[in-house]
Tab-separated table of C-alpha atoms and ligand atoms in Angstrom:
chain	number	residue	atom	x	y	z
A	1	UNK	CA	0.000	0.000	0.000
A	2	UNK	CA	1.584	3.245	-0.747
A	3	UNK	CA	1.439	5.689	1.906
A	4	UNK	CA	1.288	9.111	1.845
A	5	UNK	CA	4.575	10.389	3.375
A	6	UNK	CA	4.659	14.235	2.917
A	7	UNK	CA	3.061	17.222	2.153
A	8	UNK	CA	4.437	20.674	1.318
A	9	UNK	CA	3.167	23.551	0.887
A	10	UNK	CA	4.381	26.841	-1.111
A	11	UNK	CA	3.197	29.887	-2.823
A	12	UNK	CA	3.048	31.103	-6.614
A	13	UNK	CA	2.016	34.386	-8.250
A	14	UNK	CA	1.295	34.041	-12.258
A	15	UNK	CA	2.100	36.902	-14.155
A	16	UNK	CA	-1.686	38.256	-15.341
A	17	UNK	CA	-2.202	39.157	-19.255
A	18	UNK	CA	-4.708	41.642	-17.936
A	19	UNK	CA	-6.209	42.746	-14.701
A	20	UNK	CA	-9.454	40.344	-14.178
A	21	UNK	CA	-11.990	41.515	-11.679
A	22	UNK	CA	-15.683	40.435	-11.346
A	23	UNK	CA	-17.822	42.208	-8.657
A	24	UNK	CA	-16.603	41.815	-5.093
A	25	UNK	CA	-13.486	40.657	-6.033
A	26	UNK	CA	-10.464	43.668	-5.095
A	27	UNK	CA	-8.105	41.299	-5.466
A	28	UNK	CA	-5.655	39.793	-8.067
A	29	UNK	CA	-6.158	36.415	-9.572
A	30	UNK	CA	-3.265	33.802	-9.768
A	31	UNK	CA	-1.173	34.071	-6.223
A	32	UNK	CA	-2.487	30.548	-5.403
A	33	UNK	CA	-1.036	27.885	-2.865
A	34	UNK	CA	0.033	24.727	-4.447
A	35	UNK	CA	0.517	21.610	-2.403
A	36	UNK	CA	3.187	18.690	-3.450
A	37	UNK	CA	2.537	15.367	-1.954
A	38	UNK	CA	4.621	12.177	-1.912
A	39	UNK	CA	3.822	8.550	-1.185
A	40	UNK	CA	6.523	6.171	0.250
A	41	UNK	CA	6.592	4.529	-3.192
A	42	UNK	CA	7.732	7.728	-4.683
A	43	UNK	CA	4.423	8.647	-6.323
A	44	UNK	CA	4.321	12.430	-6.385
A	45	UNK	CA	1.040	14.551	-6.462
A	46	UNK	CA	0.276	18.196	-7.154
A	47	UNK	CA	-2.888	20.252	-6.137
A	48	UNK	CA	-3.914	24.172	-5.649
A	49	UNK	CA	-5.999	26.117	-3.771
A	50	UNK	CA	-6.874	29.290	-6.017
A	51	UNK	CA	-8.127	30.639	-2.869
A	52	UNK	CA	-9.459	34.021	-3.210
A	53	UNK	CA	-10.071	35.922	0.629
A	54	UNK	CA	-13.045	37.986	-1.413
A	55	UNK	CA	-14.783	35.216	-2.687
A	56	UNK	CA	-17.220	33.134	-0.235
A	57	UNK	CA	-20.551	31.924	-0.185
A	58	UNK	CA	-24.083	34.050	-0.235
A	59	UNK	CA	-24.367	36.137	2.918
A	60	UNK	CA	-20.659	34.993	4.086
A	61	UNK	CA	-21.659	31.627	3.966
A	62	UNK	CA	-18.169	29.471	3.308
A	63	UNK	CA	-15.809	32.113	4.480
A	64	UNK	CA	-12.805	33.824	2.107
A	65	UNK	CA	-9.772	31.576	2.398
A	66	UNK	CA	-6.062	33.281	1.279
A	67	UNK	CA	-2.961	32.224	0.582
A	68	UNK	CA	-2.329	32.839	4.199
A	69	UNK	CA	-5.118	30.168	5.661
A	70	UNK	CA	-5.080	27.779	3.288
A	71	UNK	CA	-0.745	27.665	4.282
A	72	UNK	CA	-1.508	27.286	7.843
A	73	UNK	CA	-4.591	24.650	7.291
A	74	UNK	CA	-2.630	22.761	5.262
A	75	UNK	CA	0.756	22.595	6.875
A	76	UNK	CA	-0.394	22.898	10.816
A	77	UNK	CA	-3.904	20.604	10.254
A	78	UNK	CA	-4.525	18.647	7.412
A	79	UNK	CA	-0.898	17.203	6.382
A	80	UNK	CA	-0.584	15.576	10.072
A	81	UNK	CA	-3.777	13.913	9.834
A	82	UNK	CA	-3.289	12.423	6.716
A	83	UNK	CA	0.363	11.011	7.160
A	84	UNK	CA	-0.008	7.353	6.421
A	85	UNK	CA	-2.634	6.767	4.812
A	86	UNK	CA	-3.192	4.563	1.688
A	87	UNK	CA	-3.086	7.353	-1.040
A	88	UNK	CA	-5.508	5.700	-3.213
A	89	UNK	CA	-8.208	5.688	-0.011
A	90	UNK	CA	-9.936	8.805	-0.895
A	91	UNK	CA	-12.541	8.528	1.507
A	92	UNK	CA	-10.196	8.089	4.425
A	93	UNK	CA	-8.254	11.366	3.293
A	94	UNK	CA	-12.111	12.976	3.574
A	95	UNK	CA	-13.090	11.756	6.843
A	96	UNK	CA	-9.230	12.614	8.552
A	97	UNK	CA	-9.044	16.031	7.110
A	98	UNK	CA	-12.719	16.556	8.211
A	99	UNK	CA	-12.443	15.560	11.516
A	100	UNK	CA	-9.706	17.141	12.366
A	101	UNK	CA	-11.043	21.061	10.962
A	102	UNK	CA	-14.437	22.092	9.732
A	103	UNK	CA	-14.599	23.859	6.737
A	104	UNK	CA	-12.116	25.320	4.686
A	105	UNK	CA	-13.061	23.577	1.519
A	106	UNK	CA	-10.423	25.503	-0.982
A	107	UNK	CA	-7.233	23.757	1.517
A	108	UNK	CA	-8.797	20.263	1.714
A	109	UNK	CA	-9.494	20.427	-2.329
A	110	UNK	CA	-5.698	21.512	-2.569
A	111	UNK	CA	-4.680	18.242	-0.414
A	112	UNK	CA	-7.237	15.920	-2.192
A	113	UNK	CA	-6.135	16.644	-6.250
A	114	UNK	CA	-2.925	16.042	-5.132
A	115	UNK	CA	-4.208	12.388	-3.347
A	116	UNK	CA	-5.941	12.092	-6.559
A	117	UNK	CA	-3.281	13.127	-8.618
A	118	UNK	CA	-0.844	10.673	-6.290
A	119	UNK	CA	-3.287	7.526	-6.662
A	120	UNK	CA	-3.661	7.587	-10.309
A	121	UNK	CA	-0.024	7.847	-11.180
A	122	UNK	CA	0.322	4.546	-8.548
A	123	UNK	CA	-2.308	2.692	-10.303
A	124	UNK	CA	-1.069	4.093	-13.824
A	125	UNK	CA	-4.295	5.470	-14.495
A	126	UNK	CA	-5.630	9.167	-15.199
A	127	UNK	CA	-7.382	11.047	-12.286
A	128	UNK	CA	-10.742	11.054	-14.470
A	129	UNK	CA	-10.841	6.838	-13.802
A	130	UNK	CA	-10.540	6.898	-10.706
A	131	UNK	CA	-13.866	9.458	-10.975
A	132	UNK	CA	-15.853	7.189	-12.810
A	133	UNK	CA	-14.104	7.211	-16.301
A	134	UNK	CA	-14.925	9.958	-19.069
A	135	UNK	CA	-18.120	10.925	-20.493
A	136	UNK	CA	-16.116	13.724	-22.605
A	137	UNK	CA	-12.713	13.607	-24.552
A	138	UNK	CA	-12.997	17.595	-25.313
A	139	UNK	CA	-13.647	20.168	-22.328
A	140	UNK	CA	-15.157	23.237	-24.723
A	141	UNK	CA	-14.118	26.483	-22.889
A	142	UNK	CA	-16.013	28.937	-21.804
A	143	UNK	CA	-13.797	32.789	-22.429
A	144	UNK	CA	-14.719	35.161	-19.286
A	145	UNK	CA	-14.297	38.893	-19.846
A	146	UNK	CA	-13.878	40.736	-16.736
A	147	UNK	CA	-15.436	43.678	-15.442
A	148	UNK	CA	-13.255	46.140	-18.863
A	149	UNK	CA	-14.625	48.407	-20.617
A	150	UNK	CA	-17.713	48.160	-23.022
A	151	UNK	CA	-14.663	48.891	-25.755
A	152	UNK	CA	-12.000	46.533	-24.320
A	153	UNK	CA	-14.566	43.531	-24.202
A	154	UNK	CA	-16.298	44.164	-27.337
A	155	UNK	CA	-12.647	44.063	-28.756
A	156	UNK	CA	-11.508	41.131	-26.819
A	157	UNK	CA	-15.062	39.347	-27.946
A	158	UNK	CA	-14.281	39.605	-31.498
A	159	UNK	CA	-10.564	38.126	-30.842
A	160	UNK	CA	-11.229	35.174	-28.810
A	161	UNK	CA	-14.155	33.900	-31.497
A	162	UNK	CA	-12.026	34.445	-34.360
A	163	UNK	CA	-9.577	31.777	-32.418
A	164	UNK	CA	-12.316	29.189	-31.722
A	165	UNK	CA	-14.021	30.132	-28.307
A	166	UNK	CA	-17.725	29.491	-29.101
A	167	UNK	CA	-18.916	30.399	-25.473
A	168	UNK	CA	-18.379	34.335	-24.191
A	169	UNK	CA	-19.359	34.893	-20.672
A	170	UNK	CA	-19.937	38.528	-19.310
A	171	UNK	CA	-19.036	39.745	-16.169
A	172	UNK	CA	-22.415	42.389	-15.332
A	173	UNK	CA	-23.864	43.292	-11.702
A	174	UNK	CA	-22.255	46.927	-11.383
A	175	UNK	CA	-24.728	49.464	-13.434
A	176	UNK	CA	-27.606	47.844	-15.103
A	177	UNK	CA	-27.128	50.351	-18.129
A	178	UNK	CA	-23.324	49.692	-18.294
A	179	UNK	CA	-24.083	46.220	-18.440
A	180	UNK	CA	-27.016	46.118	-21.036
A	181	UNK	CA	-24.563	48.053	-23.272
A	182	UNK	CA	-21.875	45.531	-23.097
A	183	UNK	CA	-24.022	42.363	-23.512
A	184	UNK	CA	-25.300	44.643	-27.245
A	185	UNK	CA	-21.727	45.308	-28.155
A	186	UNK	CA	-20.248	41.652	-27.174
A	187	UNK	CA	-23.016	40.485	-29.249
A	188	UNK	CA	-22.806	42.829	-32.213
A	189	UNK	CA	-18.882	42.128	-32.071
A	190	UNK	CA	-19.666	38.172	-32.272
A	191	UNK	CA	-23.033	38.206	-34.481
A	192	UNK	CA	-24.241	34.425	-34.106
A	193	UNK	CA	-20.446	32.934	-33.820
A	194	UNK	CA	-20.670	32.586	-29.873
A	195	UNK	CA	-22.954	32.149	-27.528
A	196	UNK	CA	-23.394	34.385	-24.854
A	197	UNK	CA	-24.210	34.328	-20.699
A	198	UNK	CA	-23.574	36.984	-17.961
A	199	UNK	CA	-22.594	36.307	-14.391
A	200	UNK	CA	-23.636	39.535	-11.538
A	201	UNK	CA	-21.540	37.843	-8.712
A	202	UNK	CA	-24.618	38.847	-6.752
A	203	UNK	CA	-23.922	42.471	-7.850
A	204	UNK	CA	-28.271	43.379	-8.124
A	205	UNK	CA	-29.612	44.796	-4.812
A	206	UNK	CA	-32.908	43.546	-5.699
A	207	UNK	CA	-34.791	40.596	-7.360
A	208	UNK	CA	-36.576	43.109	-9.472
A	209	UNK	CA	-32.846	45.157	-10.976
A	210	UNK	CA	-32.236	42.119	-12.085
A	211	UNK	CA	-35.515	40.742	-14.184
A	212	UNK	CA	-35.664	44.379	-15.508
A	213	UNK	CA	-31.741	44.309	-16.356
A	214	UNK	CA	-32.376	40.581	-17.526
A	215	UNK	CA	-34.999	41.673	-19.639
A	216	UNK	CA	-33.478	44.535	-21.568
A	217	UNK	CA	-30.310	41.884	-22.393
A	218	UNK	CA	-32.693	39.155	-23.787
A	219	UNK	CA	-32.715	40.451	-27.337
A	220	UNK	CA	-29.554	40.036	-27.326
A	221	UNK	CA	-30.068	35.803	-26.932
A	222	UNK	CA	-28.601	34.954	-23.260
A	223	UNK	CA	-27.703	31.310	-22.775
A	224	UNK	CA	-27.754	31.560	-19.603
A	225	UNK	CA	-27.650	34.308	-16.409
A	226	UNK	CA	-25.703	33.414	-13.778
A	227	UNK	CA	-26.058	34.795	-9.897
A	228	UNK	CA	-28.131	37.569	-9.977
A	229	UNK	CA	-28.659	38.632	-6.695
A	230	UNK	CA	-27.356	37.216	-3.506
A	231	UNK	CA	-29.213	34.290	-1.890
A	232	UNK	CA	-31.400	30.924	-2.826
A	233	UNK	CA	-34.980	32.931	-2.245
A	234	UNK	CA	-33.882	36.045	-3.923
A	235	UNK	CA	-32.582	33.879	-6.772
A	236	UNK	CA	-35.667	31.944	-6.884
A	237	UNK	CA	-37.807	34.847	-7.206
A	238	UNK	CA	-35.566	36.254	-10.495
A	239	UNK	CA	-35.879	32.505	-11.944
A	240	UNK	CA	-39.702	32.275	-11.652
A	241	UNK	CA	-39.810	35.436	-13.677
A	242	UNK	CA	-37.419	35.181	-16.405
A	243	UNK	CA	-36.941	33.204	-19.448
A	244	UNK	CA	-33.380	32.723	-19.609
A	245	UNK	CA	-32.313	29.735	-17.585
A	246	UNK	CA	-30.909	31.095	-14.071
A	247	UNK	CA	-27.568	29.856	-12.984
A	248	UNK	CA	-26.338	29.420	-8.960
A	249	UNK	CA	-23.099	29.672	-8.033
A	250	UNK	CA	-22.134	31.396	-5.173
A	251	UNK	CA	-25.609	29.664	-3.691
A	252	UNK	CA	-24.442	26.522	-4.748
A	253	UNK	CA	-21.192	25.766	-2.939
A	254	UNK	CA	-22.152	21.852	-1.933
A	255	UNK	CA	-24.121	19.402	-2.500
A	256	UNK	CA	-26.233	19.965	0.062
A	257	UNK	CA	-26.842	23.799	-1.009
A	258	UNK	CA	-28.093	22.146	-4.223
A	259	UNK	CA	-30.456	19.994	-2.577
A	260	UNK	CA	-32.127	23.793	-1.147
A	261	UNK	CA	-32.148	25.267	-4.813
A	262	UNK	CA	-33.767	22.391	-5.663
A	263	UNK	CA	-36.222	22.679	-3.251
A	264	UNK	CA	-36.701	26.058	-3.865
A	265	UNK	CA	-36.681	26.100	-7.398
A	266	UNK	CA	-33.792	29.018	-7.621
A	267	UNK	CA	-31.958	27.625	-10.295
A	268	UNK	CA	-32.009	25.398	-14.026
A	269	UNK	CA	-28.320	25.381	-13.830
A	270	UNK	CA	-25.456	24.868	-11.088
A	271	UNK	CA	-21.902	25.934	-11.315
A	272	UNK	CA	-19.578	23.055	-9.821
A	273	UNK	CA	-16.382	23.814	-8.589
A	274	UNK	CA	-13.715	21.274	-7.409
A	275	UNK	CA	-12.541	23.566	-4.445
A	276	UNK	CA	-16.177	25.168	-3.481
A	277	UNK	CA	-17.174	21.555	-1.889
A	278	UNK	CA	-13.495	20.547	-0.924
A	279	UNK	CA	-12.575	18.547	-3.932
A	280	UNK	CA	-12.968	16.060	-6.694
A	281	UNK	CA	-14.937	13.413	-4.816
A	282	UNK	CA	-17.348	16.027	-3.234
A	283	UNK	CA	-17.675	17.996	-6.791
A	284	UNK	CA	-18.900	14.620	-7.470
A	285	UNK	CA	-21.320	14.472	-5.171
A	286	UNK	CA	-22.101	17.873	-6.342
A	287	UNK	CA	-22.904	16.576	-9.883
A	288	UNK	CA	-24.783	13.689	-8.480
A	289	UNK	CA	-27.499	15.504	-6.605
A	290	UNK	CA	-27.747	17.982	-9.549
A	291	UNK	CA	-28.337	15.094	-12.434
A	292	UNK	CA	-30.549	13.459	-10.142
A	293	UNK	CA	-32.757	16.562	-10.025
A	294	UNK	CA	-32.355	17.168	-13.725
A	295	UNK	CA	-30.582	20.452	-13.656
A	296	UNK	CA	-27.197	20.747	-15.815
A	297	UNK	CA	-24.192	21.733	-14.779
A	298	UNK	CA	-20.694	23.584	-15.955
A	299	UNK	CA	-17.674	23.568	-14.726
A	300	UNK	CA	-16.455	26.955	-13.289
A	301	UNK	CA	-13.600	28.197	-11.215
A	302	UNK	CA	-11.351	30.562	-9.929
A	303	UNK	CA	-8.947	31.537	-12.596
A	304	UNK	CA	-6.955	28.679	-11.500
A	305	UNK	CA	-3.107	27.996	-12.765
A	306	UNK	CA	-2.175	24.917	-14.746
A	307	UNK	CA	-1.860	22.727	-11.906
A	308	UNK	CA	-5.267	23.303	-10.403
A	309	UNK	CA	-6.932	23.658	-13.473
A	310	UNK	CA	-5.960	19.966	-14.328
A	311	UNK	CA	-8.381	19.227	-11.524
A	312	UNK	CA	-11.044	21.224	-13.453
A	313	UNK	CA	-10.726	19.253	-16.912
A	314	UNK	CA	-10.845	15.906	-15.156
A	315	UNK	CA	-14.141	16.746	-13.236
A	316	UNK	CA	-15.188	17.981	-16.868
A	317	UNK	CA	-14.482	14.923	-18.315
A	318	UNK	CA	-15.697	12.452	-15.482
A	319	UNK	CA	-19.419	14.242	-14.833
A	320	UNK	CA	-22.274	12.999	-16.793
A	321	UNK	CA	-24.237	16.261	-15.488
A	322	UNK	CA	-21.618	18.557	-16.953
A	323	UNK	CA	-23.387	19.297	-20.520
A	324	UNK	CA	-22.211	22.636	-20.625
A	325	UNK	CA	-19.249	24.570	-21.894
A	326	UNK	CA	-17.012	25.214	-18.855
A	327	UNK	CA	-15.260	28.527	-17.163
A	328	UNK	CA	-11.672	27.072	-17.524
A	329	UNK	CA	-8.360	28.528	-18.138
A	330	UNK	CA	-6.560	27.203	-21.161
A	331	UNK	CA	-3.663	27.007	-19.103
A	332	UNK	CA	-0.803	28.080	-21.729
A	333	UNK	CA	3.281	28.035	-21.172
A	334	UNK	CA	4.334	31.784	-22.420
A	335	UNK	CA	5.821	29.947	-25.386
A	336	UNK	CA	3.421	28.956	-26.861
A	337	UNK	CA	1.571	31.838	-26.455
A	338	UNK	CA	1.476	32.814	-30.111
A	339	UNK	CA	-0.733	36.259	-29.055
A	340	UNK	CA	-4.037	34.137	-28.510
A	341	UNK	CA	-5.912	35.444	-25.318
A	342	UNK	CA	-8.852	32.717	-26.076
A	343	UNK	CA	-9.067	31.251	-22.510
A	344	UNK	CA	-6.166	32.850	-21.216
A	345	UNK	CA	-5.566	34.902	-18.422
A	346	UNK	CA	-1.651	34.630	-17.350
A	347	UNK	CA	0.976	35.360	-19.916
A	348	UNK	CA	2.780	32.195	-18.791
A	349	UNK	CA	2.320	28.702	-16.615
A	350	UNK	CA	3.277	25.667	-14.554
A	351	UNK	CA	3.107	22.861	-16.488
A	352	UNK	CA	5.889	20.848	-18.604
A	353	UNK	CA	3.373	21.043	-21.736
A	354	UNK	CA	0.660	23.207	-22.224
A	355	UNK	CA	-2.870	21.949	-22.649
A	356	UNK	CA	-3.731	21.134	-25.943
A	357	UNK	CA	-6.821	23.866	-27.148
A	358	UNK	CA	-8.701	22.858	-30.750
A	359	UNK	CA	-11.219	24.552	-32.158
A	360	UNK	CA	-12.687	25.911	-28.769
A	361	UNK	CA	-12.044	23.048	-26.578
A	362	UNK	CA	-9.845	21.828	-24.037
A	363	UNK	CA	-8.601	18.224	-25.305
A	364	UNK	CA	-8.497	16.017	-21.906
A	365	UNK	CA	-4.950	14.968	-20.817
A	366	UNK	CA	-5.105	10.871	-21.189
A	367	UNK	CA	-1.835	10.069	-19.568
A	368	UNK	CA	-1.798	8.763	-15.782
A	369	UNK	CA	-2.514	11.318	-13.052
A	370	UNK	CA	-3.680	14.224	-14.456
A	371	UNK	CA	-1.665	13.854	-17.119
A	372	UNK	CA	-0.055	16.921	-17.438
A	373	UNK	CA	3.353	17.231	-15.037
A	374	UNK	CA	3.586	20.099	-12.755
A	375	UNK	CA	7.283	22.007	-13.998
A	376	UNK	CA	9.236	22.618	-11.149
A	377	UNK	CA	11.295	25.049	-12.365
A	378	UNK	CA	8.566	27.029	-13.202
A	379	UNK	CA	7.115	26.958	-9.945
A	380	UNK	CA	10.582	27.755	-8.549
A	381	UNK	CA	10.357	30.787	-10.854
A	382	UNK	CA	7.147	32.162	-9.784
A	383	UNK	CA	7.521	31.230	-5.926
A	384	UNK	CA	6.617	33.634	-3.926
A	385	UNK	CA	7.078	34.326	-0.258
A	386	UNK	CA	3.645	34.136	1.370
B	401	MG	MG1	-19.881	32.974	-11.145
C-alpha cells in the first residue's frame, strides 16, 4: 500500500495578461497555494488552492480563504492527519481532514487533487478513472471577460471567437445600463459565432434590478444568467420570472446547497467547482445531486493555474451532469503563447506542456494522473514568499 509520506506547501504568483476583476473581487487572480505530496513509493502529487479571501458563499456563507489560511490549514492541520494513509483511499483522506477542521473547503481540495493526482499515477491510471471514467474527450471552454470596458470587451469578444471560443461569458452586476450596453456590443462584435451568458456575482440589490436588467439583455439571446442577486430565495424569485435559464453559483457551494435550490426552485443550472465543496470526490457528489434533479451543470472556477486547473478538466471529463461549456483557463506556457488570449488569463504557466486547445475546446490529458506534469522550475520561478 503506498502511503502518503509528505506534504508541502508553497506559494506562486502568475504573471496576469490583464487585470481580471468580477464584482466583489479587489483582489488579483493567480497568487495561489500549491501543495506537493509524496507517497513512500515515490508517487508524487500536485494540487492548488486558487483561494481568493473575497470570494465566499451568499451572505458569508463558506468564508474567504487566502494564501495565508489555506498555508496554515494545510501545513499545521490537514498534512498531520493524513500522514499514512493509503493514497488511493480517498474517503479516508475525507473523513481525517474533516475531523480534524471544519470547513475550509479551498485547503482540503488543494490536499485531495494532489491524493488524486498521487493515486492515479500509482495505479497508472488518469485522475478522471478513478472518478468514474470519461463521459467527454474535449472540455469546450467557456472565455470570461472581466469587469473592462464596453470597448476593451467588445474588442476582446471579437478576438477570442475568431480563435475558436464558441462560449463568451460577461461579467455584469455593477450598473444595469453599463451592463445592457456591453451584452449589445459583445453580441454585435460576435453576431451568431458565440454564444453568450452573464454572471452579476450577486452584484443586483434587488430581485426586481435584475428581471428588468435581464430583460433589456434578452434580445440580445442569453444562454444563460448566472447569480443575480445574492441568496437561494432572492434567486428563486428572479428565476420564476425570467426566461433565460438562471444559474447558482455562489448559492451553490455543496451538495447539500443544491439539494435547497432544488427545493426552492432558484436555479435550471449549477456551477460546480472542485474547491467550493473541498474537492474532486465532493464535486462529485455535487454533480450527483444535480443530475438526479435534472438540472445541468458547468464547470467553473477561480482563474486557476495549470496545476489546479488539471483538476477542473478531469471533473469535466468524469461528470455525466456537466453538458455545458465550462469557465476554464486554457492554461498556456508563455511559449506557446502565439498572441491568442482565447481562454487565457496569465501570460505564462506551470506545467511541462501546455494543454492542448482545438477549435474551442480543451482536449483532456489521457496520460496517468492528471496527465499533465507540474514544472518545477517554473514553480521555482514564480515562488513567492507568502
Ligand atoms: Mg460565477
Amino acid at each position: 500500500m503506498p502511503a502518503i509520506q509528505s506534504v508541502e506547501t508553497l506559494v506562486v504568483q502568475l504573471p496576469t495578461r490583464r487585470e481580471h476583476r468580477w464584482t466583489g473581487l479587489n483582489e488579483p487572480i493567480g497568487r495561489y497555494l500549491l501543495v506537493k505530496l509524496t507517497d513512500d513509493a515515490g508517487n508524487v502529487g500536485w494540487g492548488e488552492a486558487p483561494a481568493l479571501k473575497d470570494w465566499g458563499g451568499e451572505y458569508q456563507r463558506y468564508f474567504g480563504e487566502s494564501t495565508a489560511t489555506t498555508e496554515l490549514v494545510v501545513s499545521r492541520y490537514l498534512s498531520k492527519a493524513i500522514i499514512g494513509v493509503d493514497v488511493r483511499n480517498i474517503v479516508e483522506v475525507h473523513a481525517r481532514m474533516d475531523s480534524v477542521l471544519k470547513g475550509y473547503p479551498y485547503a482540503k481540495a488543494a490536499v485531495e487533487f494532489a491524493v488524486y493526482d498521487a493515486a492515479a499515477r500509482s495505479l497508472n491510471v488518469p485522475v478522471y478513472t478513478l472518478l468514474g471514467g470519461s463521459v467527454r474527450k474535449r472540455i469546450p471552454v467557456t472565455h470570461s471577460l472581466g469587469l473592462i470596458s464596453v470597448a476593451d470587451a467588445e474588442a476582446e469578444a471579437a478576438k477570442v471567437v475568431s480563435e475558436g471560443i464558441k462560449t463568451i461569458k460577461i461579467k455584469i452586476g455593477v450598473d444595469p445600463k453599463r451592463d445592457v450596453e456591453v451584452v449589445r456590443a459583445v453580441r454585435s462584435a460576435v453576431g451568431s459565432k458565440a454564444e453568450i451568458c452573464v454572471d452579476a456575482n450577486e452584484g443586483y440589490e434587488t430581485a426586481g434590478l435584475a428581471i428588468q436588467t435581464l430583460r433589456k439583455m434578452e434580445q440580445y439571446d442569453l444562454k444563460y444568467a448566472e447569480q443575480l442577486v445574492m441568496g437561494i430565495e432572492k434567486l428563486a424569485q428572479v428565476a420564476a420570472a425570467v426566461d433565460v435559464p438562471v444559474m447558482a453559483d455562489e448559492s451553490a457551494w455543496n451538495a447539500h446547497d443544491v439539494i435547497q435550490i432544488v427545493e426552492r426552485k432558484a436555479a435550471q443550472i449549477v456551477s460546480i467547482y472542485t474547491t467550493k465543496p473541498g474537492g474532486l470526490y465532493r464535486a462529485m457528489e455535487v454533480a450527483a445531486v444535480a443530475r438526479a434533479a435534472g438540472l445541468i451543470c458547468n464547470v467553473n472556477g477561480s482563474v486557476e493555474t495549470g496545476v489546479g486547473n488539471r483538476a477542473n478538466v478531469h471533473l469535466a471529463a468524469a461528470a455525466p451532469a456537466v453538458t455545458l461549456s465550462c469557465v476554464v483557463p486554457v492554461s498556456t506556457n508563455a511559449v506557446d503563447l502565439d498572441g491568442r488570449s482565447g481562454g487565457i488569463y496569465y501570460t505564462d504557466d506551470l506545467l511541462k506542456q501546455s494543454m492542448t486547445f482545438n477549435d474551442g475546446a480543451i482536449e483532456v490529458p489521457d496520460g496517468p494522473g492528471f496527465g499533465i506534469d507540474v514544472d518545477e522550475a517554473k514553480v521555482d520561478k514564480y515562488r513567492i514568499s507568502n
